[in-house]
Coordinates of N, CA and C and ligand atoms in Angstrom, one line a residue:
M1 N 134.1 90.5 -44.2 CA 134.7 89.2 -44.0 C 135.5 88.8 -45.2
D2 N 136.7 88.4 -44.9 CA 137.6 87.9 -46.0 C 137.8 86.5 -45.8
V3 N 137.2 85.6 -46.6 CA 137.4 84.2 -46.4 C 138.7 83.7 -47.1
H4 N 139.3 84.5 -47.9 CA 140.5 84.1 -48.6 C 141.7 84.3 -47.7
S5 N 142.6 83.3 -47.6 CA 143.8 83.6 -46.8 C 144.7 84.5 -47.7
S6 N 145.7 85.1 -47.0 CA 146.5 86.0 -47.8 C 147.3 85.2 -48.8
E7 N 147.6 84.0 -48.6 CA 148.3 83.2 -49.6 C 147.4 83.0 -50.8
T8 N 146.1 82.7 -50.6 CA 145.2 82.6 -51.7 C 145.1 83.9 -52.5
R9 N 145.1 85.0 -51.7 CA 144.9 86.3 -52.4 C 146.2 86.6 -53.3
S10 N 147.4 86.3 -52.8 CA 148.5 86.6 -53.6 C 148.6 85.7 -54.8
Y11 N 148.1 84.5 -54.6 CA 148.0 83.6 -55.8 C 147.1 84.2 -56.8
N12 N 145.9 84.7 -56.3 CA 144.9 85.3 -57.2 C 145.5 86.5 -57.9
M13 N 146.3 87.3 -57.2 CA 146.9 88.5 -57.7 C 147.8 88.2 -58.9
S14 N 148.5 87.1 -58.8 CA 149.4 86.7 -59.8 C 148.7 86.2 -61.1
Q15 N 147.4 86.0 -61.0 CA 146.6 85.5 -62.1 C 145.9 86.6 -62.9
I16 N 146.1 87.8 -62.6 CA 145.5 88.9 -63.4 C 145.8 88.8 -64.9
K17 N 144.8 88.5 -65.6 CA 144.9 88.3 -67.1 C 146.3 87.7 -67.3
G18 N 146.6 86.8 -66.5 CA 147.9 86.2 -66.6 C 148.0 85.4 -67.9
K19 N 149.1 85.6 -68.6 CA 149.4 84.6 -69.7 C 150.2 83.5 -69.0
N20 N 150.1 82.3 -69.6 CA 150.9 81.2 -69.1 C 150.7 81.0 -67.6
T21 N 149.5 81.1 -67.2 CA 149.1 80.7 -65.8 C 149.2 79.2 -65.6
K22 N 149.3 78.8 -64.4 CA 149.3 77.4 -64.1 C 148.2 76.6 -64.8
P23 N 146.9 77.1 -64.6 CA 145.8 76.3 -65.3 C 146.0 76.3 -66.8
E24 N 146.4 77.4 -67.4 CA 146.6 77.4 -68.8 C 147.7 76.4 -69.2
L25 N 148.8 76.3 -68.5 CA 149.9 75.4 -68.8 C 149.4 74.0 -68.7
L26 N 148.5 73.7 -67.7 CA 148.0 72.3 -67.6 C 147.2 71.9 -68.8
V27 N 146.4 72.8 -69.4 CA 145.6 72.5 -70.6 C 146.6 72.3 -71.8
R28 N 147.5 73.2 -71.9 CA 148.5 73.1 -73.0 C 149.2 71.8 -73.0
K29 N 149.7 71.5 -71.8 CA 150.5 70.3 -71.7 C 149.7 69.0 -72.1
F30 N 148.4 69.0 -71.6 CA 147.6 67.9 -71.9 C 147.3 67.8 -73.4
L31 N 146.9 68.9 -74.0 CA 146.6 68.9 -75.4 C 147.8 68.4 -76.2
H32 N 149.0 69.0 -75.9 CA 150.2 68.6 -76.6 C 150.5 67.1 -76.5
A33 N 150.3 66.6 -75.3 CA 150.6 65.2 -75.0 C 149.6 64.3 -75.8
H34 N 148.5 64.9 -76.2 CA 147.5 64.1 -77.0 C 147.6 64.4 -78.5
G35 N 148.7 65.1 -78.8 CA 148.9 65.3 -80.3 C 148.2 66.5 -80.9
Y36 N 147.6 67.3 -80.1 CA 146.9 68.5 -80.6 C 147.9 69.6 -80.7
R37 N 147.8 70.4 -81.8 CA 148.7 71.5 -82.0 C 147.9 72.8 -82.0
Y38 N 148.4 73.8 -81.4 CA 147.6 75.0 -81.2 C 148.5 76.3 -81.3
T39 N 147.9 77.4 -81.5 CA 148.5 78.7 -81.5 C 148.2 79.4 -80.1
L40 N 149.2 80.1 -79.6 CA 149.0 80.8 -78.3 C 148.7 82.3 -78.5
H41 N 147.8 82.8 -77.8 CA 147.5 84.2 -77.7 C 147.5 84.9 -79.1
D42 N 146.8 84.3 -80.0 CA 146.8 84.7 -81.4 C 146.3 86.1 -81.6
K43 N 147.2 87.0 -82.0 CA 146.8 88.4 -82.1 C 145.9 88.7 -83.2
R44 N 145.7 87.8 -84.2 CA 144.8 88.0 -85.3 C 143.3 87.9 -84.9
L45 N 143.1 87.3 -83.7 CA 141.7 87.1 -83.2 C 141.4 88.1 -82.1
P46 N 140.2 88.5 -82.0 CA 139.8 89.5 -81.0 C 140.1 88.9 -79.6
G47 N 140.6 89.7 -78.7 CA 140.9 89.2 -77.3 C 142.1 88.3 -77.2
K48 N 142.8 88.1 -78.3 CA 144.0 87.2 -78.2 C 143.7 85.9 -77.4
P49 N 142.9 85.1 -77.9 CA 142.5 83.9 -77.1 C 143.7 83.0 -76.7
D50 N 143.7 82.5 -75.5 CA 144.8 81.7 -74.9 C 145.3 80.6 -75.9
I51 N 144.3 79.8 -76.3 CA 144.7 78.6 -77.0 C 143.8 78.5 -78.2
V52 N 144.4 78.5 -79.4 CA 143.6 78.4 -80.7 C 143.9 77.1 -81.4
L53 N 142.9 76.3 -81.7 CA 143.2 75.0 -82.4 C 142.5 75.2 -83.8
K54 N 143.3 75.7 -84.7 CA 142.8 76.1 -86.0 C 142.1 74.9 -86.8
K55 N 142.7 73.8 -86.7 CA 142.2 72.6 -87.4 C 140.8 72.3 -87.0
Y56 N 140.4 72.6 -85.8 CA 139.1 72.3 -85.2 C 138.2 73.6 -85.2
K57 N 138.8 74.7 -85.7 CA 138.2 76.0 -85.5 C 137.6 76.2 -84.1
A58 N 138.5 75.9 -83.1 CA 138.1 76.0 -81.7 C 139.1 76.8 -80.9
I59 N 138.5 77.5 -79.9 CA 139.3 78.3 -79.0 C 139.1 77.7 -77.6
V60 N 140.2 77.5 -76.8 CA 140.0 77.1 -75.4 C 140.4 78.4 -74.6
D61 N 139.4 78.9 -73.9 CA 139.5 80.1 -73.1 C 139.6 79.7 -71.6
V62 N 140.8 79.8 -71.1 CA 141.1 79.4 -69.7 C 140.9 80.6 -68.8
R63 N 139.9 80.6 -68.0 CA 139.6 81.8 -67.1 C 139.9 81.5 -65.7
G64 N 140.6 82.4 -65.0 CA 140.7 82.3 -63.6 C 139.4 82.6 -62.9
C65 N 139.0 81.8 -62.0 CA 137.7 81.9 -61.4 C 137.6 83.3 -60.6
F66 N 138.6 83.7 -60.0 CA 138.6 84.9 -59.2 C 138.4 86.1 -60.1
W67 N 139.3 86.3 -61.1 CA 139.3 87.5 -61.9 C 138.1 87.5 -62.8
H68 N 137.6 86.4 -63.2 CA 136.5 86.4 -64.2 C 135.2 86.1 -63.5
L69 N 135.1 86.2 -62.2 CA 133.9 86.1 -61.4 C 133.1 84.9 -61.7
H70 N 133.7 83.7 -61.6 CA 133.0 82.5 -61.9 C 131.7 82.4 -61.1
Q71 N 130.6 82.3 -61.7 CA 129.3 82.3 -61.0 C 129.1 80.9 -60.3
G72 N 128.6 81.0 -59.0 CA 128.4 79.8 -58.3 C 129.6 79.1 -57.8
C73 N 130.8 79.7 -57.9 CA 132.0 79.1 -57.5 C 132.6 79.9 -56.4
K74 N 133.1 79.2 -55.4 CA 133.6 79.8 -54.2 C 134.8 80.8 -54.5
Y75 N 135.5 80.6 -55.5 CA 136.6 81.5 -55.8 C 136.1 82.7 -56.6
G76 N 134.9 82.6 -57.1 CA 134.5 83.7 -57.9 C 133.5 84.7 -57.3
E77 N 133.3 84.6 -56.0 CA 132.4 85.4 -55.3 C 132.9 86.9 -55.2
L78 N 132.0 87.8 -55.6 CA 132.4 89.2 -55.6 C 132.7 89.8 -54.2
V79 N 131.9 89.2 -53.3 CA 132.0 89.7 -51.9 C 133.4 89.6 -51.3
N80 N 134.2 88.7 -51.9 CA 135.5 88.5 -51.3 C 136.6 89.5 -51.8
T81 N 136.2 90.4 -52.7 CA 137.1 91.4 -53.2 C 137.6 92.4 -52.2
P82 N 138.9 92.4 -51.9 CA 139.4 93.3 -50.9 C 139.3 94.8 -51.2
S83 N 139.3 95.2 -52.5 CA 139.3 96.6 -52.8 C 138.4 97.0 -54.0
E84 N 138.0 98.3 -54.0 CA 137.2 98.8 -55.1 C 137.9 98.6 -56.5
K85 N 139.1 98.9 -56.5 CA 139.9 98.9 -57.8 C 139.8 97.4 -58.3
M86 N 140.0 96.5 -57.4 CA 139.9 95.1 -57.8 C 138.6 94.7 -58.3
T87 N 137.5 95.2 -57.7 CA 136.2 95.0 -58.1 C 135.9 95.4 -59.5
S88 N 136.4 96.7 -59.8 CA 136.1 97.1 -61.2 C 137.0 96.3 -62.2
K89 N 138.1 95.9 -61.8 CA 139.0 95.1 -62.7 C 138.3 93.8 -63.0
R90 N 137.7 93.2 -62.0 CA 137.0 91.9 -62.2 C 135.8 92.1 -63.1
K91 N 135.0 93.2 -62.8 CA 133.8 93.4 -63.6 C 134.2 93.7 -65.1
F92 N 135.3 94.4 -65.3 CA 135.8 94.7 -66.6 C 136.2 93.4 -67.3
A93 N 136.8 92.5 -66.6 CA 137.2 91.2 -67.2 C 136.0 90.4 -67.7
V94 N 134.9 90.5 -66.9 CA 133.7 89.8 -67.3 C 133.1 90.4 -68.5
Q95 N 133.1 91.7 -68.6 CA 132.5 92.4 -69.8 C 133.3 92.0 -71.0
R96 N 134.6 92.0 -70.9 CA 135.5 91.6 -72.0 C 135.3 90.2 -72.4
D97 N 135.0 89.3 -71.4 CA 134.7 87.9 -71.8 C 133.5 87.8 -72.6
E98 N 132.5 88.6 -72.3 CA 131.2 88.6 -73.0 C 131.4 89.1 -74.4
I99 N 132.1 90.2 -74.6 CA 132.4 90.8 -75.9 C 133.2 89.8 -76.8
N100 N 134.3 89.2 -76.2 CA 135.1 88.3 -76.9 C 134.2 87.1 -77.4
M101 N 133.4 86.6 -76.4 CA 132.6 85.4 -76.7 C 131.7 85.6 -77.9
S102 N 131.0 86.8 -77.9 CA 130.1 87.0 -79.1 C 130.9 87.2 -80.4
L103 N 132.1 87.9 -80.3 CA 132.9 88.0 -81.5 C 133.3 86.6 -82.0
W104 N 133.8 85.8 -81.1 CA 134.2 84.5 -81.5 C 133.1 83.6 -82.1
N105 N 131.9 83.7 -81.4 CA 130.8 83.0 -81.9 C 130.3 83.4 -83.3
E106 N 130.3 84.8 -83.5 CA 129.9 85.3 -84.8 C 130.8 84.9 -85.9
A107 N 132.1 84.7 -85.6 CA 133.1 84.3 -86.6 C 133.1 82.8 -86.7
G108 N 132.2 82.1 -86.1 CA 132.1 80.7 -86.3 C 133.1 79.8 -85.5
W109 N 133.7 80.3 -84.4 CA 134.6 79.5 -83.6 C 133.8 78.8 -82.6
K110 N 134.2 77.6 -82.3 CA 133.7 76.8 -81.2 C 134.6 77.3 -80.0
V111 N 133.9 77.6 -78.9 CA 134.6 78.1 -77.7 C 134.4 77.2 -76.6
I112 N 135.5 76.7 -76.0 CA 135.5 75.9 -74.9 C 136.0 76.7 -73.7
V113 N 135.2 77.0 -72.7 CA 135.6 77.8 -71.6 C 136.0 76.8 -70.4
I114 N 137.2 77.0 -69.9 CA 137.7 76.2 -68.8 C 137.9 77.1 -67.6
W115 N 137.4 76.8 -66.5 CA 137.6 77.6 -65.3 C 138.8 77.0 -64.5
G116 N 139.8 77.9 -64.4 CA 141.1 77.5 -63.9 C 141.1 76.9 -62.5
E117 N 140.5 77.5 -61.5 CA 140.7 77.0 -60.2 C 139.8 75.8 -59.9
C118 N 138.5 75.9 -60.1 CA 137.6 74.9 -59.6 C 137.6 73.7 -60.5
Q119 N 137.9 73.9 -61.8 CA 137.8 72.7 -62.8 C 139.1 72.0 -63.0
L120 N 140.2 72.8 -62.7 CA 141.5 72.2 -62.9 C 142.3 71.9 -61.6
E121 N 141.8 72.6 -60.5 CA 142.5 72.4 -59.2 C 144.0 72.4 -59.3
P122 N 144.6 73.5 -59.8 CA 146.0 73.5 -60.1 C 146.9 73.3 -58.9
R123 N 146.4 73.4 -57.7 CA 147.3 73.2 -56.5 C 147.3 71.8 -56.1
K124 N 146.5 70.9 -56.7 CA 146.5 69.5 -56.3 C 147.5 68.8 -57.3
K125 N 148.2 67.8 -56.7 CA 149.1 67.0 -57.5 C 148.3 66.2 -58.5
L126 N 147.3 65.5 -57.9 CA 146.4 64.7 -58.8 C 145.0 65.2 -58.5
S127 N 144.2 65.2 -59.6 CA 142.8 65.7 -59.4 C 141.9 65.0 -60.4
K128 N 140.9 64.3 -59.9 CA 139.9 63.6 -60.7 C 139.2 64.6 -61.6
K129 N 138.8 65.7 -61.0 CA 138.1 66.8 -61.7 C 138.9 67.3 -62.9
R130 N 140.2 67.5 -62.6 CA 141.0 68.0 -63.7 C 141.1 67.0 -64.8
E131 N 141.2 65.7 -64.5 CA 141.2 64.7 -65.5 C 140.0 64.8 -66.4
Q132 N 138.8 64.9 -65.7 CA 137.5 64.9 -66.4 C 137.5 66.2 -67.3
T133 N 137.8 67.3 -66.7 CA 137.8 68.6 -67.4 C 138.6 68.5 -68.7
L134 N 139.8 68.0 -68.6 CA 140.7 67.9 -69.7 C 140.2 66.9 -70.8
N135 N 139.7 65.8 -70.3 CA 139.1 64.8 -71.3 C 137.9 65.4 -72.0
N136 N 137.1 66.2 -71.3 CA 136.0 66.8 -71.9 C 136.4 67.8 -73.0
I137 N 137.5 68.4 -72.9 CA 138.0 69.2 -74.0 C 138.1 68.4 -75.3
L138 N 138.8 67.2 -75.1 CA 139.0 66.4 -76.3 C 137.6 66.0 -76.9
N139 N 136.7 65.6 -76.0 CA 135.4 65.2 -76.5 C 134.7 66.3 -77.2
N140 N 134.8 67.5 -76.7 CA 134.2 68.7 -77.3 C 134.8 69.0 -78.7
L141 N 136.1 68.8 -78.8 CA 136.8 69.1 -80.1 C 136.3 68.1 -81.1
K142 N 136.0 66.9 -80.7 CA 135.6 65.9 -81.7 C 134.1 66.0 -82.1
L143 N 133.4 66.8 -81.4 CA 131.9 67.0 -81.8 C 131.8 67.6 -83.2
Ligands
ZN201 ZN1 135.3 78.4 -60.5

């Protein structure tokens, strides 16, 4: 059973370790509008994190729910994967997330994980959840 429409699937396909994905752009735009400055895909750090805020020693890791198998999220369910190849790709992404996370933590970075689809709802024009998620980033940075 495939619960994803083909439209959803092609959207998911475009998000494969996408740089500059819609969810990532939403976060960047928000941070910028609030006066935060950041480095993108910093090669000096393991895993080239999406958004690095050096001043706060913080990393914002924007993950696509589908590719990063978001637990307990309808977009992240493994059962919806149409092919074997995709399944291993998704599992690989999760392993890489775990490795990166421990490297970042060891190096003393604060890591804020944002789930692209369910927390930012990129296809909605306005979203309460997105607003909350984005404001939470600022609260986390100030901690
Ligand atoms: Zn999710």
